[in-house]
Short mmCIF file of C-alpha atoms and ligand atoms in Angstrom, two decimals:
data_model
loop_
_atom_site.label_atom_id
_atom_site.label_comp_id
_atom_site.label_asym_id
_atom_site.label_seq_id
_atom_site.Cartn_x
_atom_site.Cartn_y
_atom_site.Cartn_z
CA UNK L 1 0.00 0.00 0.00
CA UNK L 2 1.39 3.31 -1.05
CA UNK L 3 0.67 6.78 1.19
CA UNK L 4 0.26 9.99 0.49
CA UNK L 5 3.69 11.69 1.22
CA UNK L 6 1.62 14.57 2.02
CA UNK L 7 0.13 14.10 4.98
CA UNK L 8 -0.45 16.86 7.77
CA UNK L 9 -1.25 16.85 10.90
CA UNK L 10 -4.87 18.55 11.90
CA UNK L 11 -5.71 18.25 15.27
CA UNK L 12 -5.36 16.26 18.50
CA UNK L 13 -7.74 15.55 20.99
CA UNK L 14 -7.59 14.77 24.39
CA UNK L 15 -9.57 12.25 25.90
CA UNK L 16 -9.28 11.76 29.64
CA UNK L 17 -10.83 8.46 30.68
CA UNK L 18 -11.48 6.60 33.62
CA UNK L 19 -12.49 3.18 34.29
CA UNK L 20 -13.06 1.22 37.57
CA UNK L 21 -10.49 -1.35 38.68
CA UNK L 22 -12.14 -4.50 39.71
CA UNK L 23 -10.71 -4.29 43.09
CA UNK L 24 -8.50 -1.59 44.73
CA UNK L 25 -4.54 -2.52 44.05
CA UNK L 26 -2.45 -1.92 46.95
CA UNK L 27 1.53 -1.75 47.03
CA UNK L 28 3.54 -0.35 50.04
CA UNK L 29 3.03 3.31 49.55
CA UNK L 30 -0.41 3.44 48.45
CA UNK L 31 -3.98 2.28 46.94
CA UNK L 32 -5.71 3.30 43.63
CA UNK L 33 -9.62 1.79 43.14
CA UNK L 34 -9.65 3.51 39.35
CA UNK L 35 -7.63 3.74 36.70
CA UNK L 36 -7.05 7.14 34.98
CA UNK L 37 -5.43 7.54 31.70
CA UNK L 38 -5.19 10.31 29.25
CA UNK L 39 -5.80 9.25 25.47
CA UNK L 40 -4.14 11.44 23.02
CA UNK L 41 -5.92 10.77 19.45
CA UNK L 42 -3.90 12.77 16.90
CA UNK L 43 -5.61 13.42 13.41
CA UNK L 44 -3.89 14.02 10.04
CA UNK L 45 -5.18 14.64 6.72
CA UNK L 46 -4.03 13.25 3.32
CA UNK L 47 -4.34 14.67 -0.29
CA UNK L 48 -3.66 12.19 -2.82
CA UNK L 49 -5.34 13.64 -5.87
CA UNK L 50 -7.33 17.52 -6.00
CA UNK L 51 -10.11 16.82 -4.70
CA UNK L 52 -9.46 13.48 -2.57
CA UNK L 53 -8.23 13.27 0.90
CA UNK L 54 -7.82 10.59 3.50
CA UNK L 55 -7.71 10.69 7.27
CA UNK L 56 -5.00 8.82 9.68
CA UNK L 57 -5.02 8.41 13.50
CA UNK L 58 -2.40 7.94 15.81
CA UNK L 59 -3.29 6.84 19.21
CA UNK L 60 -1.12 7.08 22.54
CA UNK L 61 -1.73 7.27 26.13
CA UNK L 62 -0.80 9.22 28.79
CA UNK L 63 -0.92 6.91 32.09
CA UNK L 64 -0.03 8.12 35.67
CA UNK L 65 -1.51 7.07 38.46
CA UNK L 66 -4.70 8.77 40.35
CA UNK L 67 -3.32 10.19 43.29
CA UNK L 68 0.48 10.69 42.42
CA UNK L 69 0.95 8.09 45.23
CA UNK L 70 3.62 6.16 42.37
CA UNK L 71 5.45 9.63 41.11
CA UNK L 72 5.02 12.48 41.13
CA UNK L 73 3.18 13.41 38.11
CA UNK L 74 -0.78 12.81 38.38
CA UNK L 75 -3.52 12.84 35.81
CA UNK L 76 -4.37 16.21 36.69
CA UNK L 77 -0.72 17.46 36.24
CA UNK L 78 -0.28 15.40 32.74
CA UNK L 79 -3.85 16.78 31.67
CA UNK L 80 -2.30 20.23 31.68
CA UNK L 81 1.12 19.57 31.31
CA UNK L 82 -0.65 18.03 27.22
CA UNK L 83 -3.10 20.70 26.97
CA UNK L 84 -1.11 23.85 28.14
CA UNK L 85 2.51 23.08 26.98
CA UNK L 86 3.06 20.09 25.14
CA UNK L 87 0.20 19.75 22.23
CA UNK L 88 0.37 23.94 21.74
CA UNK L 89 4.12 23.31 20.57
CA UNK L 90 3.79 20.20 19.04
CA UNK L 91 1.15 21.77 16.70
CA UNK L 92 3.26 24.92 16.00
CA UNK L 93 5.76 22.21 14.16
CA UNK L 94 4.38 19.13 13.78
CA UNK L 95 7.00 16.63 13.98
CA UNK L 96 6.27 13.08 12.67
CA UNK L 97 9.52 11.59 12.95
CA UNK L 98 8.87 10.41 16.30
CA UNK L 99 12.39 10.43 17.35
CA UNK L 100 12.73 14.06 16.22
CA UNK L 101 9.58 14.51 18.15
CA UNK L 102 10.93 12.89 21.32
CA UNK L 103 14.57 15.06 21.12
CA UNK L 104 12.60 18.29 20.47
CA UNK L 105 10.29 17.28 24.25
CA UNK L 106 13.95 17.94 25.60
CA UNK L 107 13.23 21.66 26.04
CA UNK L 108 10.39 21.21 28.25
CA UNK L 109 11.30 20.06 31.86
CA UNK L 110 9.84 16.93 33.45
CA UNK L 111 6.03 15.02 32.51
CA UNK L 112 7.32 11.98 31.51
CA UNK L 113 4.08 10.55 31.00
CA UNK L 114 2.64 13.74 28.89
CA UNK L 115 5.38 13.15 26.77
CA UNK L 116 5.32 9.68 26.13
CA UNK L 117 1.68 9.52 25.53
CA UNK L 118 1.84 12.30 22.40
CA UNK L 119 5.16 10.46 21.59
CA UNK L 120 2.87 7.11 21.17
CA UNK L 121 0.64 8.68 18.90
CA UNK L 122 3.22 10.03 17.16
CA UNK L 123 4.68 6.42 16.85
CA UNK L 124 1.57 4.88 15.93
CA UNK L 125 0.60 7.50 13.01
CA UNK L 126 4.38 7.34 11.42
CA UNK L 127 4.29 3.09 10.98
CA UNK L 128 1.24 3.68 9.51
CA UNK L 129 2.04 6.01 7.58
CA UNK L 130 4.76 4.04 6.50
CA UNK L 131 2.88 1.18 5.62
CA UNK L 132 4.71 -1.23 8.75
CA UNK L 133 3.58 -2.56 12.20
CA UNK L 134 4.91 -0.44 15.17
CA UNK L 135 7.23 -3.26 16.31
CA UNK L 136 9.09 -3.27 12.95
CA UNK L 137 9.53 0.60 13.19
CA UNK L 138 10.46 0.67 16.92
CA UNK L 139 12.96 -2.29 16.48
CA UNK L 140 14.27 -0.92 12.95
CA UNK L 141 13.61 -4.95 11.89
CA UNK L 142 12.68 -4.80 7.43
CA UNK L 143 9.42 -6.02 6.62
CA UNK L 144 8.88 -6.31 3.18
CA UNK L 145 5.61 -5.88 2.11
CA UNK L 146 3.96 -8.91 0.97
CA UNK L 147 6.07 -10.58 2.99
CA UNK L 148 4.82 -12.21 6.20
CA UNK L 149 6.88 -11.61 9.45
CA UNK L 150 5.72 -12.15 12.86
CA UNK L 151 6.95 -10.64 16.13
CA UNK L 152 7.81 -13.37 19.18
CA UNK L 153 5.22 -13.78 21.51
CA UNK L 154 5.95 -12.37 24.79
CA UNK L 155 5.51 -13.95 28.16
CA UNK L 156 3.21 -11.98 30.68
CA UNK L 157 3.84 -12.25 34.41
CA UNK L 158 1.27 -11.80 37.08
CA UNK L 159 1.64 -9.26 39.44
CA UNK L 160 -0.38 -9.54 42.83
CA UNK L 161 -0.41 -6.38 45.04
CA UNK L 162 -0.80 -6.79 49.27
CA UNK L 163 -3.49 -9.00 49.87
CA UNK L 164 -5.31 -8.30 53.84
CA UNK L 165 -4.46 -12.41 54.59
CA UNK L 166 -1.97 -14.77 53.55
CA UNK L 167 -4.93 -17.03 52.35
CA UNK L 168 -6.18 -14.66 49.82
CA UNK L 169 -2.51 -14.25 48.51
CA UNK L 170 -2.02 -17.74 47.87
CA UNK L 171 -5.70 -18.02 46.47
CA UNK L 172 -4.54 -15.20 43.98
CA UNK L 173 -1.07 -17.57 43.36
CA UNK L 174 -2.95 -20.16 42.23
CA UNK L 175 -5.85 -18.62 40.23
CA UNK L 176 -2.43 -16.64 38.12
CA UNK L 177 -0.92 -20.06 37.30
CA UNK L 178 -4.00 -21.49 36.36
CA UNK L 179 -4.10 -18.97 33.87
CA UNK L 180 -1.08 -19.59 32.69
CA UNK L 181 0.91 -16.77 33.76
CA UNK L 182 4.55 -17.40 33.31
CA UNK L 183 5.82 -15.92 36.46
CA UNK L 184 4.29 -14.37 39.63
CA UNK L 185 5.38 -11.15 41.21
CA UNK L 186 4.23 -10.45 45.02
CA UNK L 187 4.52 -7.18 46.95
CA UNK L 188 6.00 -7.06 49.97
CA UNK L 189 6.28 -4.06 52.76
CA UNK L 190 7.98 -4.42 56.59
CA UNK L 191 6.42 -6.69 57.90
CA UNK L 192 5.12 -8.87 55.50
CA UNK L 193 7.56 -10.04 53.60
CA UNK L 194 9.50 -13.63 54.23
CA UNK L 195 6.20 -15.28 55.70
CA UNK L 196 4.79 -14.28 52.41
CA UNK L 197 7.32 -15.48 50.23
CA UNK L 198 7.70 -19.06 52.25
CA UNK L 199 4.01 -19.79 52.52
CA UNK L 200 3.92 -19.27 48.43
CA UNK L 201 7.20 -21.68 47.96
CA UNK L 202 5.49 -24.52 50.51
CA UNK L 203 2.04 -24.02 48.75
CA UNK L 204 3.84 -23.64 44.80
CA UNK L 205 7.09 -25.10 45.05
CA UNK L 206 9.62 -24.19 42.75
CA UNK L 207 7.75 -21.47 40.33
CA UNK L 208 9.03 -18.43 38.73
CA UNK L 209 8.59 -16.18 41.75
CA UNK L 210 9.59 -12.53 42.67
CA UNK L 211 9.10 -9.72 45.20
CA UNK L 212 8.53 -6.36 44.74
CA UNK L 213 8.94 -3.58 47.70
CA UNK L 214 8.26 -0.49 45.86
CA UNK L 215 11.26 0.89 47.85
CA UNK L 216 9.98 0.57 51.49
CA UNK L 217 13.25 -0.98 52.73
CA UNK L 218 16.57 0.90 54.10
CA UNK L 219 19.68 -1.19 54.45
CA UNK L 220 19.52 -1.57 58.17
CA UNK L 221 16.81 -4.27 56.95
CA UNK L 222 19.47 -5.94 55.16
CA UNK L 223 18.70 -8.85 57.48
CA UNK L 224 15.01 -9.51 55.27
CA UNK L 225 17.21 -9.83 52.37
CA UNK L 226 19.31 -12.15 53.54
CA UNK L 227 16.44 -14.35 54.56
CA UNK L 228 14.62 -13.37 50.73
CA UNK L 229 18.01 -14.69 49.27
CA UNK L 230 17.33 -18.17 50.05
CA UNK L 231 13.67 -18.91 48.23
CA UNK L 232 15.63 -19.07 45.09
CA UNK L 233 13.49 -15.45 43.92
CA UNK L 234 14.47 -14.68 39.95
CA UNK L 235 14.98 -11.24 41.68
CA UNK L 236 14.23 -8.73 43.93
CA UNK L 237 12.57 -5.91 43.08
CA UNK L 238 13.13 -2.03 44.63
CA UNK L 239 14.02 -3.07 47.84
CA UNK L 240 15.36 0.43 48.86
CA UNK L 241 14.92 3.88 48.29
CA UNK L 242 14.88 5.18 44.50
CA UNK L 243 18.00 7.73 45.12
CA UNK L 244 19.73 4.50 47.29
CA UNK L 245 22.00 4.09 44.27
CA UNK L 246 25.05 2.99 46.33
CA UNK L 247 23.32 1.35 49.04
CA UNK L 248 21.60 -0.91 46.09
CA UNK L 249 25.28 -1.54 44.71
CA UNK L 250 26.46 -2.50 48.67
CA UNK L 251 22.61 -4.71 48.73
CA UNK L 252 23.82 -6.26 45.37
CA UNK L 253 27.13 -7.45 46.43
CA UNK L 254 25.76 -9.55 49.57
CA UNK L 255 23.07 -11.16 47.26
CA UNK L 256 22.64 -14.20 45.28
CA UNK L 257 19.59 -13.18 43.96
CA UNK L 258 19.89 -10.22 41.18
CA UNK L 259 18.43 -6.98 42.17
CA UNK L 260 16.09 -5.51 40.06
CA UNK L 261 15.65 -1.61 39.86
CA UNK L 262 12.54 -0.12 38.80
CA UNK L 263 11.71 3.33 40.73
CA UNK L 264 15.67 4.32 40.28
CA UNK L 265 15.74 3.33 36.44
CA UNK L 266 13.64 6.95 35.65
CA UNK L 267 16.41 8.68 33.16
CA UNK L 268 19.09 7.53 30.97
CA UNK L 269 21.71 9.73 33.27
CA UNK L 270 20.19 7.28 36.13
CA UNK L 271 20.29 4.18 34.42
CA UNK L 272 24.04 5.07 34.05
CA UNK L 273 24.71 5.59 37.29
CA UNK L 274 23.05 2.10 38.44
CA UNK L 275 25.51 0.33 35.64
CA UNK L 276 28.37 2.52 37.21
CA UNK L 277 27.80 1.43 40.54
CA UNK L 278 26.98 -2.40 39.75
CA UNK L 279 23.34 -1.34 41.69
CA UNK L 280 21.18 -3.98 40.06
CA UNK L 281 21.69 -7.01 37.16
CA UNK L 282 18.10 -6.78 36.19
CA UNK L 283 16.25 -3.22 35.27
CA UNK L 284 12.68 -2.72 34.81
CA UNK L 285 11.93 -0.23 32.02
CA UNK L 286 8.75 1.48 32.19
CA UNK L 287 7.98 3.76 29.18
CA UNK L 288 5.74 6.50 30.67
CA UNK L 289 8.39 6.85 33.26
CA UNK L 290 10.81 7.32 30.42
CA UNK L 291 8.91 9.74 28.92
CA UNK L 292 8.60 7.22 25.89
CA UNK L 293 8.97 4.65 23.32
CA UNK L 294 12.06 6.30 21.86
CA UNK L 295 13.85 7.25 24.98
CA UNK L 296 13.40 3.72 26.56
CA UNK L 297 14.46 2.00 23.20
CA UNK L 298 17.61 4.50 24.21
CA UNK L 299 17.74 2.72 27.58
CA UNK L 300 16.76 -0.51 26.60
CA UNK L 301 20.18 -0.47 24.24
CA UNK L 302 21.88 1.20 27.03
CA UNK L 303 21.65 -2.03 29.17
CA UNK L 304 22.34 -4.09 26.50
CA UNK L 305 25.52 -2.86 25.92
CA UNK L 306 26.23 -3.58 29.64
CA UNK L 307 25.00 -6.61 30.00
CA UNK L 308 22.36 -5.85 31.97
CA UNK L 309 19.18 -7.72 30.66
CA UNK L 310 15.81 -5.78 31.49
CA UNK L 311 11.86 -6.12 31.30
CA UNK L 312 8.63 -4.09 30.27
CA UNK L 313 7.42 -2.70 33.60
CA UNK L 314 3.78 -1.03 33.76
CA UNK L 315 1.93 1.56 35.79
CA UNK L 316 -0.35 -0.04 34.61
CA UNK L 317 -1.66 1.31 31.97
CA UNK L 318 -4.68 1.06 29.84
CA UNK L 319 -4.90 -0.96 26.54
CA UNK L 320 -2.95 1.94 24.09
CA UNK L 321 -0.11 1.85 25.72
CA UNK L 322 0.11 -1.60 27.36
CA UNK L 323 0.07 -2.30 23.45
CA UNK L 324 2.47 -0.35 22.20
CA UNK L 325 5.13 -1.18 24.88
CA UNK L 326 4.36 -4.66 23.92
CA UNK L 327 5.92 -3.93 20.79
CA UNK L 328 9.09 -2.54 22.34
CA UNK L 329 9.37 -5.68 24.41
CA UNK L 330 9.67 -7.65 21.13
CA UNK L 331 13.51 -6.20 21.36
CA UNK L 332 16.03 -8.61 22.27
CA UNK L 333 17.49 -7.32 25.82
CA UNK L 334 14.01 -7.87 27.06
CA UNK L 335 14.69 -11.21 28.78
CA UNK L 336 11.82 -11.48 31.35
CA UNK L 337 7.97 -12.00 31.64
CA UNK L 338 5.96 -8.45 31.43
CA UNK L 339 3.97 -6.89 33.67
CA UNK L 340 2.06 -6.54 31.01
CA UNK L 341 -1.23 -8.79 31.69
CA UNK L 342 -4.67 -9.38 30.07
CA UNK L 343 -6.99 -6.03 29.38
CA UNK L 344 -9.74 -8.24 31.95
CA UNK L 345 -7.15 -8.72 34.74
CA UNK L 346 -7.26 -5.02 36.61
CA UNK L 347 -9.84 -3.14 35.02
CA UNK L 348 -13.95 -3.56 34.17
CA UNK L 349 -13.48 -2.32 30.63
CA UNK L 350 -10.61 -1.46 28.11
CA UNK L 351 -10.84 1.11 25.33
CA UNK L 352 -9.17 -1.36 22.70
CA UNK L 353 -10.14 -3.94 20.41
CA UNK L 354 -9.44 -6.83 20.25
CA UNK L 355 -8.63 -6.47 24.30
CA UNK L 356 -5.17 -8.02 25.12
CA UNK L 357 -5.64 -11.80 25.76
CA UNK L 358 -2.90 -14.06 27.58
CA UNK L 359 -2.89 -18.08 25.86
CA UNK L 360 -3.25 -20.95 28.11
CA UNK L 361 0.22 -20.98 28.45
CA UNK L 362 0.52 -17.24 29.25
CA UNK L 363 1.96 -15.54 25.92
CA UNK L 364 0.75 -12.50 24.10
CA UNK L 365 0.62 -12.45 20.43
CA UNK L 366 0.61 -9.46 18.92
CA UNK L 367 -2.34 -8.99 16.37
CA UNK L 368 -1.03 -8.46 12.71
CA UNK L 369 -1.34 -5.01 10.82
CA UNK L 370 -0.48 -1.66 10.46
CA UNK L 371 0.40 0.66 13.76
CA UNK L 372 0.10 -1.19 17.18
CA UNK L 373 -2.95 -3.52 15.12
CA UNK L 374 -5.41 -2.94 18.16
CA UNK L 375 -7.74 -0.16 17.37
CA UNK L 376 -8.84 2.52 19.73
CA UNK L 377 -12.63 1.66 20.50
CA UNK L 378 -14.52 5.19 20.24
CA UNK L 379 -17.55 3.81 21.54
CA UNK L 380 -15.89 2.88 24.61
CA UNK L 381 -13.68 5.96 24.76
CA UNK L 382 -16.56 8.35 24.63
CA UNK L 383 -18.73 5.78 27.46
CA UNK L 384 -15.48 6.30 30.16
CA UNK L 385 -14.34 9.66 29.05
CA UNK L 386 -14.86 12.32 31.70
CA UNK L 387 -13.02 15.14 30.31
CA UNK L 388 -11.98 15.90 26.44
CA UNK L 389 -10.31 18.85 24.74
CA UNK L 390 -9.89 19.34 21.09
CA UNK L 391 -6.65 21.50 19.88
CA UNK L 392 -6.49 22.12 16.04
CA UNK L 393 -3.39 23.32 14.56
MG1 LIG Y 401 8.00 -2.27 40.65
#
């Protein structure tokens, strides 16, 4: 399929949604009971003869967390951060190289997650403009048209936030393996931590189990890791404070298990300093953090190149961007389940189609076409929406 070359970009709209978890999601520093997200739906025009145009969309997703309780940015503060500062300049210039597009978000401080959800649609209206599937153009992999090339399949991991009994945790274990998940990830906070982790080995045995303390630990509690070390964990994830670089590195050097760093991976000037300091041997990339698909591509061969393997971490988001980080993962240094799970598994609704499904034996195939291949769902976008803004160029 040939494009019009002459595409321009006409508006972008702003779609703030919100849709009801199924049941609140506690971690050690917080609880959320609905997810917000902020779609950013950016229209161009095409004329391919006088007379004859055609429209594109690009789809991307802005995704912190109600409450700010995770970072610092909150939907409220992304809202504006898109509306005020971010879509006004982008629609001064359009860019629609979207790695032009992420440099140029340089000169404005800060809102990761502004940034990488107009850097997603900018991403998913460039492949299709250029006739390939988002993976191909975000891994620079040829696809030849006609010719039929599929992306692996990426393993999903369950993650299971702090349960009010033991019982309930290890009822949520086993419901996550029956579905197939490939590894489970529990949350753990002072106090509740090794009693968690043993009653899940007796119950499970030997699966492909984690921990994740959202950086409630300080090294004086060195003593929980040394107990943690010897479930045989694939890692631990976050156990201390995001700025604890060295303290991580000291952590590191008394442990079997391979740290993981997730809350201290947030810029590529961070991600340098972990590798530096030997702070972790596992990093969890989250794109919204990163302000993007582009800048944690940039970190994802960053690790590589130390020989650090990493994994797609979520906030998590809604179906937009779950997607299109799915298509990052399909990059080689990503050695580990997702956190990426099924659209069903946190939220009543999703605003794509077809939802994201995990197989029996808890893969994620990513549907064929153009773009990310799931479409945005405008029926469903307008039934959750509870705030939109149009800005035309
Ligand atoms: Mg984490």
């Amino acid at each position: 399929m040939t494009r019009p070359n002459s595409f321009t970009v006409s508006a972008i709209r702003l779609h703030w949604i919100r849709i009801p978890l199924h049941e609140p999601f506690r971690i050690s520093n917080g609880e959320v009971s609905t997810k917000d997200a902020i779609l950013v739906e950016l229209q161009a025009q095409g004329y391919d003869a006088p007379g004859s145009t055609s429209a594109l969309t690009g789809w991307g997703e802005a995704s912190p967390m109600a409450g700010g309780f995770y970072s610092a940015e909150t939907p409220e503060s992304t809202w504006d951060a898109l509306r005020l500062q971010l879509v006004p300049g982008f629609l001064k210039q359009p860019e629609l190289d979207p790695r032009r597009c992420s440099e140029r978000f340089e000169e404005f401080p800060g809102e990761p997650f502004a940034k990488a959800g107009l850097e997603g649609a900018v991403w998913d209206l460039c492949s299709q403009l250029n006739s390939r599937p988002l993976w191909a153009e975000l891994t620079g992999v040829e696809v030849r048209e006609g010719q039929i090339a599929k992306p692996r399949d990426l393993a999903s991991g369950a993650a299971i936030g702090l349960m009010p009994t033991v019982d309930l945790l290890l009822e949520r274990v086993a419901r996550f393996l029956d579905e197939g998940y490939r590894r489970i990830k529990i949350k753990i906070e002072p106090g509740h931590d090794v009693e968690l982790v043993r009653a899940v080995r007796q119950r499970f045995g030997d699966i492909p189990l984690m921990v994740d303390a959202n950086a409630a630990y300080r090294l004086e509690d060195r003593h929980v890791f040394d107990e943690l070390d010897g479930f045989g964990l694939m890692m631990i994830e976050q156990p201390l404070a995001r700025e604890a670089l060295a303290e991580h590195a000291d952590l590191q050097r008394h442990l079997r298990t391979p740290i993981c760093l997730d809350e201290s991976a947030d810029t590529l000037d961070s991600i340098r300093e972990i590798i530096r300091l030997g702070s972790a041997r596992i990093l969890n990339l989250k794109v919204q953090r990163m302000g993007g698909l582009w800048p944690a591509r940039c970190a994802h061969d960053l690790v590589l190149s130390a020989g650090i393997p990493c994994w797609l971490g979520t906030m998590p988001e809604l179906g937009i961007a779950s997607a299109q980080g799915l298509h990052l993962a399909t990059l080689p240094n990503f050695k580990f389940p997702t956190d990426v799970e099924a659209s069903e598994r946190w939220y009543v609704d999703d605003i794509i189609t077809p939802p994201i499904e995990v197989s029996r034996d808890g893969f994620i195939e990513l549907p064929d076409g153009l773009g990310m291949g799931y479409q945005a769902d405008l029926e469903k976008v307008s039934r959750y929406r509870v705030r939109l803004e149009e800005l035309r160029t």
